[in-house]
Short mmCIF file of C-alpha atoms in Angstrom, two decimals:
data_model
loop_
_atom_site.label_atom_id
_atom_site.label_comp_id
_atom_site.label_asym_id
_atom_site.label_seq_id
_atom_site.Cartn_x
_atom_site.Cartn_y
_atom_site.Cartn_z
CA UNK A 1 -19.77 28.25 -5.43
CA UNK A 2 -18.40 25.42 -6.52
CA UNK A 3 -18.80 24.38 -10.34
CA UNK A 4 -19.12 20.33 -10.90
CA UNK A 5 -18.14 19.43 -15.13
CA UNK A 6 -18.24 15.45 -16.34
CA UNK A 7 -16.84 14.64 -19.05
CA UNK A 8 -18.29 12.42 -22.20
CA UNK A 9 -16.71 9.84 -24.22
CA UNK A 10 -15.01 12.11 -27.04
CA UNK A 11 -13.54 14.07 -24.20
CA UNK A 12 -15.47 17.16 -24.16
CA UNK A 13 -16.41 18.79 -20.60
CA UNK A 14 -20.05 19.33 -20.02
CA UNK A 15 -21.52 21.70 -16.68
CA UNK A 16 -23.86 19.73 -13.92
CA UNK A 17 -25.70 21.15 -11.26
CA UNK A 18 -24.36 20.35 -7.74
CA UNK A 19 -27.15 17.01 -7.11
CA UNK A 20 -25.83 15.63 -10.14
CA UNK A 21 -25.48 11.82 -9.91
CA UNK A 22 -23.97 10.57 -12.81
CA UNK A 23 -25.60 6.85 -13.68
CA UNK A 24 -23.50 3.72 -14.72
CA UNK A 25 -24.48 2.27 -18.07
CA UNK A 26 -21.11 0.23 -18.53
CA UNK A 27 -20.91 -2.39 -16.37
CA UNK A 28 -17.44 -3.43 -17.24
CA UNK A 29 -16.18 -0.52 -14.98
CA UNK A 30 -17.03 -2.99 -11.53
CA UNK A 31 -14.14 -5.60 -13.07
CA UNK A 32 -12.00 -2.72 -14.37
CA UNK A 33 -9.40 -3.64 -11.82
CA UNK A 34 -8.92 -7.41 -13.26
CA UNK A 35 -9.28 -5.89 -16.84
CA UNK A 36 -5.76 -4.80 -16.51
CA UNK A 37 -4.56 -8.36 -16.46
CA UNK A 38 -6.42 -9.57 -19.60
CA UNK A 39 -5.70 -5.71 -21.53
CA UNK A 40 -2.50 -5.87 -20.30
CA UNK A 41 -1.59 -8.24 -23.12
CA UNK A 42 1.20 -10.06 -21.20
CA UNK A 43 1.29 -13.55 -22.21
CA UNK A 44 2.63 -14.57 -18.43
CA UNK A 45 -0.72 -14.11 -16.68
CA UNK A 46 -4.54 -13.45 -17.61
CA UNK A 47 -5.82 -13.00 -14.36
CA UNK A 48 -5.11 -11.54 -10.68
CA UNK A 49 -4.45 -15.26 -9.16
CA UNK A 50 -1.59 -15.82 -12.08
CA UNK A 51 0.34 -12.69 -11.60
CA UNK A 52 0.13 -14.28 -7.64
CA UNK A 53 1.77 -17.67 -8.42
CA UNK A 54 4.28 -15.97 -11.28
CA UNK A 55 5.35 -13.67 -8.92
CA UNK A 56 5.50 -16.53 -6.24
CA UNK A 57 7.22 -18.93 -8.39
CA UNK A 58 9.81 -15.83 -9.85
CA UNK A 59 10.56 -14.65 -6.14
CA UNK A 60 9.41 -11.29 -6.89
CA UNK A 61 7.07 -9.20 -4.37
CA UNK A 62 4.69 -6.59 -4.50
CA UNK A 63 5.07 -3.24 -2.38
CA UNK A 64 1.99 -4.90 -0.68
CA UNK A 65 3.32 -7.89 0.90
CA UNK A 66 5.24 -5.55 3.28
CA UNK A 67 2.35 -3.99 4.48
CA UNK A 68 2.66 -5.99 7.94
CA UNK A 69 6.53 -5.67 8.22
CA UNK A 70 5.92 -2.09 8.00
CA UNK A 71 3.45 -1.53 10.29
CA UNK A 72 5.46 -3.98 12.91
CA UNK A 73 8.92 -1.94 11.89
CA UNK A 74 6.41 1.57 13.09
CA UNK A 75 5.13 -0.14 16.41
CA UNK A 76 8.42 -0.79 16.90
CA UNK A 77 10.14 2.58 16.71
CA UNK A 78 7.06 3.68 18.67
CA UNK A 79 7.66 1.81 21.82
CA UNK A 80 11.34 2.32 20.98
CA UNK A 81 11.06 6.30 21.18
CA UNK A 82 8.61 5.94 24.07
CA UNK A 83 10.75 4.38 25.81
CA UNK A 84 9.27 0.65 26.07
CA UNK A 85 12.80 -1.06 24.84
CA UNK A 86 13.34 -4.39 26.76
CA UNK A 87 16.70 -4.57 26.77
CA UNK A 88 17.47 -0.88 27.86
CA UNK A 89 17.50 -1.63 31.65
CA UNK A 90 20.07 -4.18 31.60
CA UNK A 91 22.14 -2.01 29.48
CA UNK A 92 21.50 0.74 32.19
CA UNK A 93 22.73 -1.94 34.95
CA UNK A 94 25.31 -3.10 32.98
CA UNK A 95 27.52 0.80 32.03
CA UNK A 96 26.50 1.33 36.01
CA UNK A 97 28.07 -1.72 37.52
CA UNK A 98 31.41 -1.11 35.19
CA UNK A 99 31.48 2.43 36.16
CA UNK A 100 30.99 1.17 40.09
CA UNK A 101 33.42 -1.27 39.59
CA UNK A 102 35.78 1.24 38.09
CA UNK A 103 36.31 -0.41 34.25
CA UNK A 104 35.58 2.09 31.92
#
């Protein structure tokens, strides 16, 4: 059987039964994703929307704004490997005819 521990502020481990639901007193954990801009204590940007336009205005990127690229750059290779590649007929045509017409 499985053994479920949570843990309190000072660190120290404490056993629960499995139907355990722990309940939320600090509310600041909902905006815990934001607080790392204002913690952060980086005098460029306080919020989400400012790291946006510094990044925007610096010409830097995040690993996220690739997301579509990627997933293009996968259905790409996809078709590619299935076969589905537009311009592989004409290239068939084209090494025929030269071969048929005796260039090599």
């Amino acid at each position: 059987m499985k053994r479920r521990w949570i843990y309190d502020d000072e660190g120290n481990a404490h056993e629960v039964s499995q139907d355990f639901v722990a309940v939320m007193n600090n509310h600041d954990a909902l905006l815990w994703n934001d607080r790392l801009y204002q913690d952060d204590g980086d005098k460029r940007y306080m919020s989400r929307a400012q790291h946006q336009d510094y990044m925007k205005r610096n010409d830097l990127s995040l690993v996220g704004d690739y997301t579509e690229t990627w997933n293009r750059a996968a259905k790409d290779r996809a078709d590619f490997f299935a076969g589905k590649d537009s311009g592989r007929k004409e290239d068939i045509n084209r090494a025929i005819e030269k071969l048929n017409n005796g260039r090599r």
